[in-house]
């Protein structure tokens, strides 16, 4: 018997996917030269509603891995082999698709005689055309290191049983707060200090700091927070409900602060990088928003509505949608970039978001029904067993349960705006 499905995880994944798609649509339009200030300000305000997206996927990756492997130690080679097929092979395939899709519309590509293979190899390590694929590189590091994370969490758990002065819940809460403080210090170094460190250091250390957003080190807190959730799901639900009023208040305060911070620090063009993930204040709003959304989903748990059903469906196909959505944005931009959109950037961004979401999810769903879907969208088809009285050809393709892939539904775990 498999473990019971935690429905709010799939729904939270769906919300996070929508947030990332909105981020990237905003980034497509907010930097255009003909944008007017009201549109620019409004898009900035919407942007700060989406900052929880990518860190939430890291959190859900930790949740699903620890949930499925809390008692069962994974055999490392089969574990990595499976994740390589579910996650890294689709990454390589879509890297090639993005690399080709950008170049086939460039005359120099056809006139050069031989394609620049070095740029393709570079894309596998530092994605540019598929700018969002950096996340797959980063999250795969957690899968590689997962046995070590698991050992560490089990050790901490064994030590907690020896503490008698305070309750176990209080011990875990203190550890979470301590880890949050350490992570905040890391964010402070990243945003305010590491640029000067990069200039002072020699290679390869300067290169590692320059591309630090590609490293698991910058996102470890969200992953380990997922372990806390997976270890005690009901307790976590109670936490999110009890903390909901505080999280709502904290989110509202940080929302206004981040908006003010970006507008104050920007010139004629809004600089969204002021709200990078790797910044202490952004970390605070991400945590407030993630806890707040989780609390709302817990309050709605057990209810059957079209809205929750839609979120579950989106979460199920979100990994494939994530892989393809930037390609859809490119296709839309092919038609919108030559246009003068002065005064229309906000409605066009919202329309582009709706078209991107629907198209990306439709492609993900379509590919999931085809053979080889594991290597295209990270979802593996499974034929149901024949029931008595049924012929051998009546099996219906279904998504394979138990597969742990970023943003996918069946088990799943999993950008920064470029």
Short mmCIF file of C-alpha atoms in Angstrom, two decimals:
data_model
loop_
_atom_site.label_atom_id
_atom_site.label_comp_id
_atom_site.label_asym_id
_atom_site.label_seq_id
_atom_site.Cartn_x
_atom_site.Cartn_y
_atom_site.Cartn_z
CA UNK A 1 0.00 0.00 0.00
CA UNK A 2 1.33 3.38 -0.98
CA UNK A 3 1.23 6.34 1.34
CA UNK A 4 -1.92 8.48 1.20
CA UNK A 5 -1.85 11.35 -1.25
CA UNK A 6 -1.65 14.79 0.37
CA UNK A 7 -3.89 16.79 -1.91
CA UNK A 8 -2.79 20.26 -0.80
CA UNK A 9 0.75 19.56 -2.03
CA UNK A 10 -0.46 19.12 -5.60
CA UNK A 11 -2.67 22.20 -5.29
CA UNK A 12 0.18 24.28 -3.87
CA UNK A 13 2.32 23.12 -6.78
CA UNK A 14 -0.34 24.33 -9.19
CA UNK A 15 -0.42 27.78 -7.56
CA UNK A 16 3.39 27.99 -7.65
CA UNK A 17 3.42 27.07 -11.34
CA UNK A 18 0.97 29.88 -12.11
CA UNK A 19 3.17 32.30 -10.16
CA UNK A 20 6.26 31.39 -12.20
CA UNK A 21 4.42 31.73 -15.52
CA UNK A 22 3.22 35.17 -14.43
CA UNK A 23 6.76 36.17 -13.41
CA UNK A 24 8.17 35.35 -16.81
CA UNK A 25 5.36 37.07 -18.69
CA UNK A 26 5.92 40.20 -16.62
CA UNK A 27 9.65 40.07 -17.38
CA UNK A 28 8.83 39.91 -21.09
CA UNK A 29 6.85 43.17 -21.07
CA UNK A 30 8.03 45.34 -18.18
CA UNK A 31 11.40 46.18 -19.73
CA UNK A 32 10.06 47.37 -23.09
CA UNK A 33 10.97 50.91 -24.02
CA UNK A 34 7.41 52.05 -24.74
CA UNK A 35 5.95 51.00 -21.38
CA UNK A 36 4.20 53.76 -19.43
CA UNK A 37 4.64 54.31 -15.72
CA UNK A 38 1.15 53.15 -14.59
CA UNK A 39 1.65 49.83 -16.37
CA UNK A 40 5.15 49.51 -14.98
CA UNK A 41 3.97 50.09 -11.40
CA UNK A 42 1.04 47.71 -11.72
CA UNK A 43 3.22 44.94 -13.16
CA UNK A 44 5.66 45.44 -10.29
CA UNK A 45 2.82 45.05 -7.80
CA UNK A 46 1.69 41.82 -9.47
CA UNK A 47 5.29 40.60 -9.60
CA UNK A 48 5.57 40.78 -5.82
CA UNK A 49 2.59 38.43 -5.55
CA UNK A 50 4.62 35.74 -7.32
CA UNK A 51 7.93 35.59 -5.44
CA UNK A 52 7.02 32.39 -3.60
CA UNK A 53 6.92 30.31 -6.82
CA UNK A 54 10.37 28.78 -7.24
CA UNK A 55 11.21 28.39 -3.50
CA UNK A 56 7.87 26.63 -3.06
CA UNK A 57 8.93 24.04 -5.62
CA UNK A 58 12.14 23.46 -3.66
CA UNK A 59 10.03 23.06 -0.51
CA UNK A 60 7.74 20.56 -2.27
CA UNK A 61 10.73 18.63 -3.57
CA UNK A 62 11.90 18.16 0.01
CA UNK A 63 8.38 17.30 1.14
CA UNK A 64 7.92 14.52 -1.40
CA UNK A 65 11.39 13.00 -1.05
CA UNK A 66 11.25 12.83 2.74
CA UNK A 67 7.62 11.74 2.72
CA UNK A 68 8.31 8.73 0.51
CA UNK A 69 11.70 7.85 1.99
CA UNK A 70 11.25 8.61 5.67
CA UNK A 71 11.32 4.97 6.70
CA UNK A 72 12.56 3.37 3.49
CA UNK A 73 16.19 4.07 2.66
CA UNK A 74 16.58 4.48 -1.10
CA UNK A 75 19.15 2.39 -2.93
CA UNK A 76 21.36 5.09 -4.34
CA UNK A 77 22.04 3.81 -7.86
CA UNK A 78 18.42 2.95 -8.77
CA UNK A 79 17.30 6.15 -7.05
CA UNK A 80 19.62 8.38 -9.10
CA UNK A 81 19.03 6.39 -12.30
CA UNK A 82 15.29 6.93 -12.02
CA UNK A 83 15.61 10.65 -11.24
CA UNK A 84 18.06 11.03 -14.10
CA UNK A 85 15.45 9.65 -16.50
CA UNK A 86 12.55 11.60 -14.97
CA UNK A 87 14.30 14.95 -14.59
CA UNK A 88 17.64 15.31 -16.32
CA UNK A 89 16.75 13.65 -19.63
CA UNK A 90 13.76 16.01 -20.15
CA UNK A 91 16.10 18.89 -19.25
CA UNK A 92 18.60 17.87 -21.95
CA UNK A 93 15.81 17.38 -24.52
CA UNK A 94 14.22 20.76 -23.86
CA UNK A 95 17.59 22.49 -23.74
CA UNK A 96 18.15 21.25 -27.30
CA UNK A 97 14.64 22.37 -28.32
CA UNK A 98 15.17 25.88 -26.94
CA UNK A 99 18.64 26.12 -28.45
CA UNK A 100 17.30 25.16 -31.88
CA UNK A 101 14.08 27.19 -31.66
CA UNK A 102 15.98 30.44 -31.15
CA UNK A 103 18.60 29.74 -33.82
CA UNK A 104 16.46 28.46 -36.68
CA UNK A 105 14.97 31.95 -37.02
CA UNK A 106 18.46 33.48 -37.30
CA UNK A 107 19.91 33.60 -40.85
CA UNK A 108 23.45 33.33 -39.47
CA UNK A 109 22.58 29.86 -38.18
CA UNK A 110 21.93 28.58 -41.71
CA UNK A 111 24.77 30.50 -43.35
CA UNK A 112 27.46 29.41 -40.89
CA UNK A 113 27.68 25.91 -42.36
CA UNK A 114 28.37 24.23 -39.00
CA UNK A 115 26.30 24.94 -35.88
CA UNK A 116 28.03 26.32 -32.82
CA UNK A 117 28.04 23.15 -30.72
CA UNK A 118 29.99 24.88 -27.95
CA UNK A 119 27.04 27.16 -27.26
CA UNK A 120 24.81 24.11 -26.93
CA UNK A 121 27.19 22.52 -24.44
CA UNK A 122 27.25 25.79 -22.51
CA UNK A 123 23.44 25.72 -22.38
CA UNK A 124 23.62 22.40 -20.51
CA UNK A 125 25.47 24.11 -17.68
CA UNK A 126 24.36 27.75 -17.91
CA UNK A 127 20.97 27.89 -19.69
CA UNK A 128 20.33 31.12 -21.56
CA UNK A 129 17.78 30.47 -24.32
CA UNK A 130 15.86 28.19 -21.98
CA UNK A 131 16.46 30.68 -19.20
CA UNK A 132 14.12 28.95 -16.74
CA UNK A 133 15.90 25.58 -17.01
CA UNK A 134 18.51 26.67 -14.48
CA UNK A 135 16.05 25.43 -11.89
CA UNK A 136 16.32 21.83 -13.10
CA UNK A 137 20.11 21.99 -12.76
CA UNK A 138 19.76 23.34 -9.24
CA UNK A 139 17.04 20.98 -8.02
CA UNK A 140 18.82 17.90 -9.41
CA UNK A 141 21.64 18.61 -6.97
CA UNK A 142 19.22 17.93 -4.11
CA UNK A 143 18.44 14.51 -5.57
CA UNK A 144 22.12 13.69 -5.85
CA UNK A 145 22.72 14.73 -2.25
CA UNK A 146 19.44 13.42 -0.84
CA UNK A 147 20.93 10.39 1.00
CA UNK A 148 23.19 12.78 2.93
CA UNK A 149 20.27 15.07 3.73
CA UNK A 150 18.28 12.06 4.89
CA UNK A 151 21.07 10.90 7.19
CA UNK A 152 21.36 14.39 8.65
CA UNK A 153 17.63 14.68 9.31
CA UNK A 154 17.53 11.23 10.91
CA UNK A 155 20.43 12.15 13.17
CA UNK A 156 18.72 15.36 14.29
CA UNK A 157 15.49 13.43 14.85
CA UNK A 158 17.27 10.89 17.05
CA UNK A 159 18.82 13.68 19.12
CA UNK A 160 15.46 15.37 19.64
CA UNK A 161 14.20 12.29 21.46
CA UNK A 162 16.85 12.87 24.13
CA UNK A 163 15.65 16.39 24.96
CA UNK A 164 13.39 16.46 28.02
CA UNK A 165 13.30 20.10 29.15
CA UNK A 166 11.03 21.23 26.32
CA UNK A 167 8.51 19.44 24.15
CA UNK A 168 9.42 17.94 20.79
CA UNK A 169 7.31 20.52 18.98
CA UNK A 170 9.13 23.34 20.75
CA UNK A 171 12.48 21.75 19.89
CA UNK A 172 11.60 21.55 16.20
CA UNK A 173 10.32 25.13 16.20
CA UNK A 174 13.56 26.38 17.77
CA UNK A 175 15.60 24.49 15.17
CA UNK A 176 13.52 25.97 12.34
CA UNK A 177 13.98 29.48 13.70
CA UNK A 178 17.72 28.92 14.12
CA UNK A 179 18.01 27.59 10.57
CA UNK A 180 15.97 30.57 9.30
CA UNK A 181 18.40 32.93 11.05
CA UNK A 182 21.41 31.21 9.48
CA UNK A 183 19.74 31.26 6.07
CA UNK A 184 18.89 34.96 6.44
CA UNK A 185 22.57 35.65 7.11
CA UNK A 186 23.44 33.71 3.94
CA UNK A 187 20.94 35.85 2.00
CA UNK A 188 22.50 38.98 3.46
CA UNK A 189 25.94 37.88 2.27
CA UNK A 190 24.56 36.95 -1.13
CA UNK A 191 22.79 40.25 -1.80
CA UNK A 192 25.11 42.76 -0.16
CA UNK A 193 28.59 41.20 -0.01
CA UNK A 194 29.18 38.47 -2.58
CA UNK A 195 29.51 40.83 -5.53
CA UNK A 196 32.64 42.35 -3.96
CA UNK A 197 33.87 38.88 -2.99
CA UNK A 198 33.51 37.76 -6.60
CA UNK A 199 35.65 40.66 -7.83
CA UNK A 200 38.36 39.92 -5.27
CA UNK A 201 38.59 36.15 -5.74
CA UNK A 202 40.38 34.19 -8.42
CA UNK A 203 38.78 31.49 -10.54
CA UNK A 204 37.11 29.06 -9.99
CA UNK A 205 35.84 30.61 -6.75
CA UNK A 206 34.75 33.84 -8.43
CA UNK A 207 32.82 31.85 -11.05
CA UNK A 208 31.09 29.80 -8.36
CA UNK A 209 29.95 32.96 -6.60
CA UNK A 210 28.89 34.59 -9.86
CA UNK A 211 26.57 31.67 -10.63
CA UNK A 212 25.58 31.01 -7.02
CA UNK A 213 21.87 31.01 -7.91
CA UNK A 214 22.50 27.68 -9.67
CA UNK A 215 23.70 26.05 -6.45
CA UNK A 216 21.63 24.11 -3.91
CA UNK A 217 23.48 26.00 -1.17
CA UNK A 218 21.30 29.04 -1.82
CA UNK A 219 18.03 27.14 -1.36
CA UNK A 220 18.75 24.52 1.32
CA UNK A 221 16.41 26.03 3.92
CA UNK A 222 13.29 25.46 1.79
CA UNK A 223 14.32 21.85 1.14
CA UNK A 224 14.87 21.06 4.82
CA UNK A 225 11.64 22.85 5.70
CA UNK A 226 9.99 20.30 3.43
CA UNK A 227 11.48 17.58 5.65
CA UNK A 228 9.78 19.15 8.70
CA UNK A 229 6.45 19.14 6.88
CA UNK A 230 6.86 15.56 5.65
CA UNK A 231 7.84 14.25 9.09
CA UNK A 232 4.66 15.50 10.77
CA UNK A 233 1.99 16.48 8.24
CA UNK A 234 -0.85 16.98 10.73
CA UNK A 235 1.31 19.08 13.05
CA UNK A 236 2.41 21.17 10.09
CA UNK A 237 -1.21 21.75 9.13
CA UNK A 238 -1.99 22.91 12.66
CA UNK A 239 0.99 25.26 12.56
CA UNK A 240 -0.13 26.89 9.33
CA UNK A 241 -3.68 27.40 10.63
CA UNK A 242 -2.56 28.88 13.95
CA UNK A 243 0.00 31.13 12.24
CA UNK A 244 -2.36 32.26 9.47
CA UNK A 245 -3.34 35.68 10.94
CA UNK A 246 0.34 36.46 11.62
CA UNK A 247 1.42 35.33 8.16
CA UNK A 248 -1.27 37.44 6.48
CA UNK A 249 -0.16 40.52 8.43
CA UNK A 250 3.53 39.85 7.72
CA UNK A 251 2.85 39.31 4.02
CA UNK A 252 0.89 42.56 3.67
CA UNK A 253 3.64 44.53 5.41
CA UNK A 254 6.43 42.98 3.32
CA UNK A 255 4.41 43.35 0.13
CA UNK A 256 4.28 47.12 0.52
CA UNK A 257 7.91 47.24 1.61
CA UNK A 258 9.19 45.29 -1.41
CA UNK A 259 7.14 47.42 -3.80
CA UNK A 260 8.51 50.58 -2.24
CA UNK A 261 12.05 49.18 -2.27
CA UNK A 262 11.92 48.39 -6.00
CA UNK A 263 10.37 51.72 -7.01
CA UNK A 264 12.84 53.63 -4.85
CA UNK A 265 15.84 51.76 -6.23
CA UNK A 266 14.83 51.88 -9.89
CA UNK A 267 15.40 54.64 -12.39
CA UNK A 268 13.32 55.22 -15.50
CA UNK A 269 13.10 51.44 -15.94
CA UNK A 270 11.92 49.21 -13.09
CA UNK A 271 14.64 46.86 -11.84
CA UNK A 272 12.95 43.65 -10.70
CA UNK A 273 16.30 42.17 -9.67
CA UNK A 274 16.07 44.31 -6.54
CA UNK A 275 13.59 41.67 -5.35
CA UNK A 276 15.83 38.71 -6.15
CA UNK A 277 15.19 35.45 -4.32
CA UNK A 278 18.61 35.74 -2.70
CA UNK A 279 17.78 38.71 -0.49
CA UNK A 280 16.74 38.75 3.20
CA UNK A 281 13.56 40.80 2.73
CA UNK A 282 12.44 38.64 -0.20
CA UNK A 283 13.05 35.56 1.95
CA UNK A 284 10.66 36.96 4.56
CA UNK A 285 7.82 37.59 2.10
CA UNK A 286 8.35 34.18 0.51
CA UNK A 287 8.00 32.43 3.85
CA UNK A 288 4.97 34.50 4.84
CA UNK A 289 3.25 33.85 1.52
CA UNK A 290 4.07 30.14 1.43
CA UNK A 291 2.73 29.57 4.96
CA UNK A 292 -0.30 31.72 4.19
CA UNK A 293 -1.21 29.79 1.03
CA UNK A 294 -0.65 26.46 2.75
CA UNK A 295 -2.94 27.55 5.58
CA UNK A 296 -5.69 28.54 3.13
CA UNK A 297 -5.41 25.17 1.37
CA UNK A 298 -5.67 23.36 4.71
CA UNK A 299 -8.84 25.31 5.53
CA UNK A 300 -10.29 24.19 2.19
CA UNK A 301 -9.15 20.58 2.65
CA UNK A 302 -11.86 18.03 2.04
CA UNK A 303 -14.03 20.41 0.03
CA UNK A 304 -14.81 19.68 -3.59
CA UNK A 305 -14.85 22.76 -5.78
CA UNK A 306 -14.01 23.44 -9.40
CA UNK A 307 -11.27 25.83 -8.27
CA UNK A 308 -9.47 23.20 -6.18
CA UNK A 309 -10.01 20.63 -8.92
CA UNK A 310 -8.39 22.98 -11.42
CA UNK A 311 -5.41 23.56 -9.11
CA UNK A 312 -4.98 19.80 -8.70
CA UNK A 313 -5.05 19.30 -12.47
CA UNK A 314 -2.57 22.13 -13.03
CA UNK A 315 -0.26 20.70 -10.37
CA UNK A 316 -0.40 17.30 -12.03
CA UNK A 317 0.93 18.59 -15.36
CA UNK A 318 3.01 21.46 -14.05
CA UNK A 319 6.47 19.97 -14.73
CA UNK A 320 5.80 19.61 -18.43
CA UNK A 321 4.11 23.01 -18.42
CA UNK A 322 7.16 24.49 -16.72
CA UNK A 323 9.51 23.02 -19.32
CA UNK A 324 7.52 24.34 -22.28
CA UNK A 325 6.05 27.63 -21.03
CA UNK A 326 9.03 29.84 -21.96
CA UNK A 327 8.79 28.53 -25.53
CA UNK A 328 5.17 29.67 -25.63
CA UNK A 329 6.23 33.09 -24.32
CA UNK A 330 8.81 33.27 -27.12
CA UNK A 331 6.11 32.46 -29.68
CA UNK A 332 3.77 35.15 -28.34
CA UNK A 333 6.62 37.67 -28.18
CA UNK A 334 7.39 37.02 -31.85
CA UNK A 335 4.11 38.79 -32.63
CA UNK A 336 4.01 41.35 -29.80
CA UNK A 337 7.57 42.71 -29.88
CA UNK A 338 7.11 44.59 -33.19
CA UNK A 339 3.93 46.22 -31.82
CA UNK A 340 3.71 49.56 -30.06
CA UNK A 341 1.91 48.72 -26.82
CA UNK A 342 2.09 52.06 -25.00
CA UNK A 343 -0.70 52.07 -22.40
CA UNK A 344 -1.51 48.40 -23.05
CA UNK A 345 1.32 46.52 -21.37
CA UNK A 346 -0.74 45.48 -18.35
CA UNK A 347 -3.69 43.94 -20.25
CA UNK A 348 -1.36 42.36 -22.84
CA UNK A 349 0.71 40.80 -20.04
CA UNK A 350 -2.40 39.35 -18.41
CA UNK A 351 -3.65 38.02 -21.76
CA UNK A 352 -0.22 36.56 -22.52
CA UNK A 353 -0.24 34.88 -19.11
CA UNK A 354 -3.59 33.21 -19.81
CA UNK A 355 -2.54 32.04 -23.27
CA UNK A 356 0.84 30.80 -22.00
CA UNK A 357 -0.73 28.87 -19.13
CA UNK A 358 -3.41 27.21 -21.24
CA UNK A 359 -1.05 26.34 -24.10
CA UNK A 360 1.79 25.04 -21.92
CA UNK A 361 -0.52 22.83 -19.86
CA UNK A 362 -2.26 21.55 -23.00
CA UNK A 363 1.10 20.58 -24.49
CA UNK A 364 2.15 18.94 -21.23
CA UNK A 365 -1.11 16.99 -21.08
CA UNK A 366 -0.81 15.95 -24.73
CA UNK A 367 2.78 14.77 -24.37
CA UNK A 368 1.90 12.86 -21.19
CA UNK A 369 -0.48 10.67 -23.22
CA UNK A 370 2.19 9.68 -25.73
CA UNK A 371 4.85 6.96 -25.51
CA UNK A 372 8.10 8.21 -24.02
CA UNK A 373 6.32 10.82 -21.90
CA UNK A 374 8.76 10.15 -19.07
CA UNK A 375 11.53 11.69 -21.16
CA UNK A 376 9.52 14.68 -22.39
CA UNK A 377 7.42 15.84 -19.43
CA UNK A 378 8.61 13.61 -16.59
CA UNK A 379 5.34 11.68 -16.37
CA UNK A 380 5.32 7.97 -17.08
CA UNK A 381 2.25 6.24 -18.43
CA UNK A 382 0.97 3.19 -16.61
CA UNK A 383 -1.41 0.66 -18.04
CA UNK A 384 -4.14 -0.40 -15.67
CA UNK A 385 -4.58 -4.09 -15.03
CA UNK A 386 -7.24 -5.90 -17.02
CA UNK A 387 -10.40 -6.43 -15.04
CA UNK A 388 -12.45 -9.62 -15.31
CA UNK A 389 -14.42 -9.66 -18.53
CA UNK A 390 -12.20 -7.07 -20.22
CA UNK A 391 -10.07 -7.74 -23.21
CA UNK A 392 -6.34 -7.14 -23.31
CA UNK A 393 -6.79 -3.95 -25.32
CA UNK A 394 -8.95 -2.11 -22.83
CA UNK A 395 -6.14 -0.81 -20.66
CA UNK A 396 -6.22 2.96 -20.37
CA UNK A 397 -3.00 4.99 -20.15
CA UNK A 398 -2.61 6.56 -16.73
CA UNK A 399 0.06 8.55 -14.99
CA UNK A 400 2.35 6.33 -12.98
CA UNK A 401 2.02 6.86 -9.25
CA UNK A 402 5.08 7.16 -7.09
CA UNK A 403 7.21 9.07 -9.55
CA UNK A 404 9.02 11.95 -7.86
CA UNK A 405 9.70 14.68 -10.41
CA UNK A 406 9.82 18.46 -10.05
CA UNK A 407 6.40 20.11 -10.40
CA UNK A 408 4.76 16.86 -11.49
CA UNK A 409 1.72 15.44 -9.93
CA UNK A 410 2.14 11.86 -9.28
CA UNK A 411 4.60 12.26 -6.63
CA UNK A 412 6.48 15.06 -7.33
CA UNK A 413 8.57 17.55 -6.06
CA UNK A 414 10.56 20.02 -8.71
CA UNK A 415 12.91 30.88 -11.86
CA UNK A 416 14.35 33.43 -11.14
CA UNK A 417 13.33 35.99 -13.73
CA UNK A 418 16.11 36.35 -16.27
#
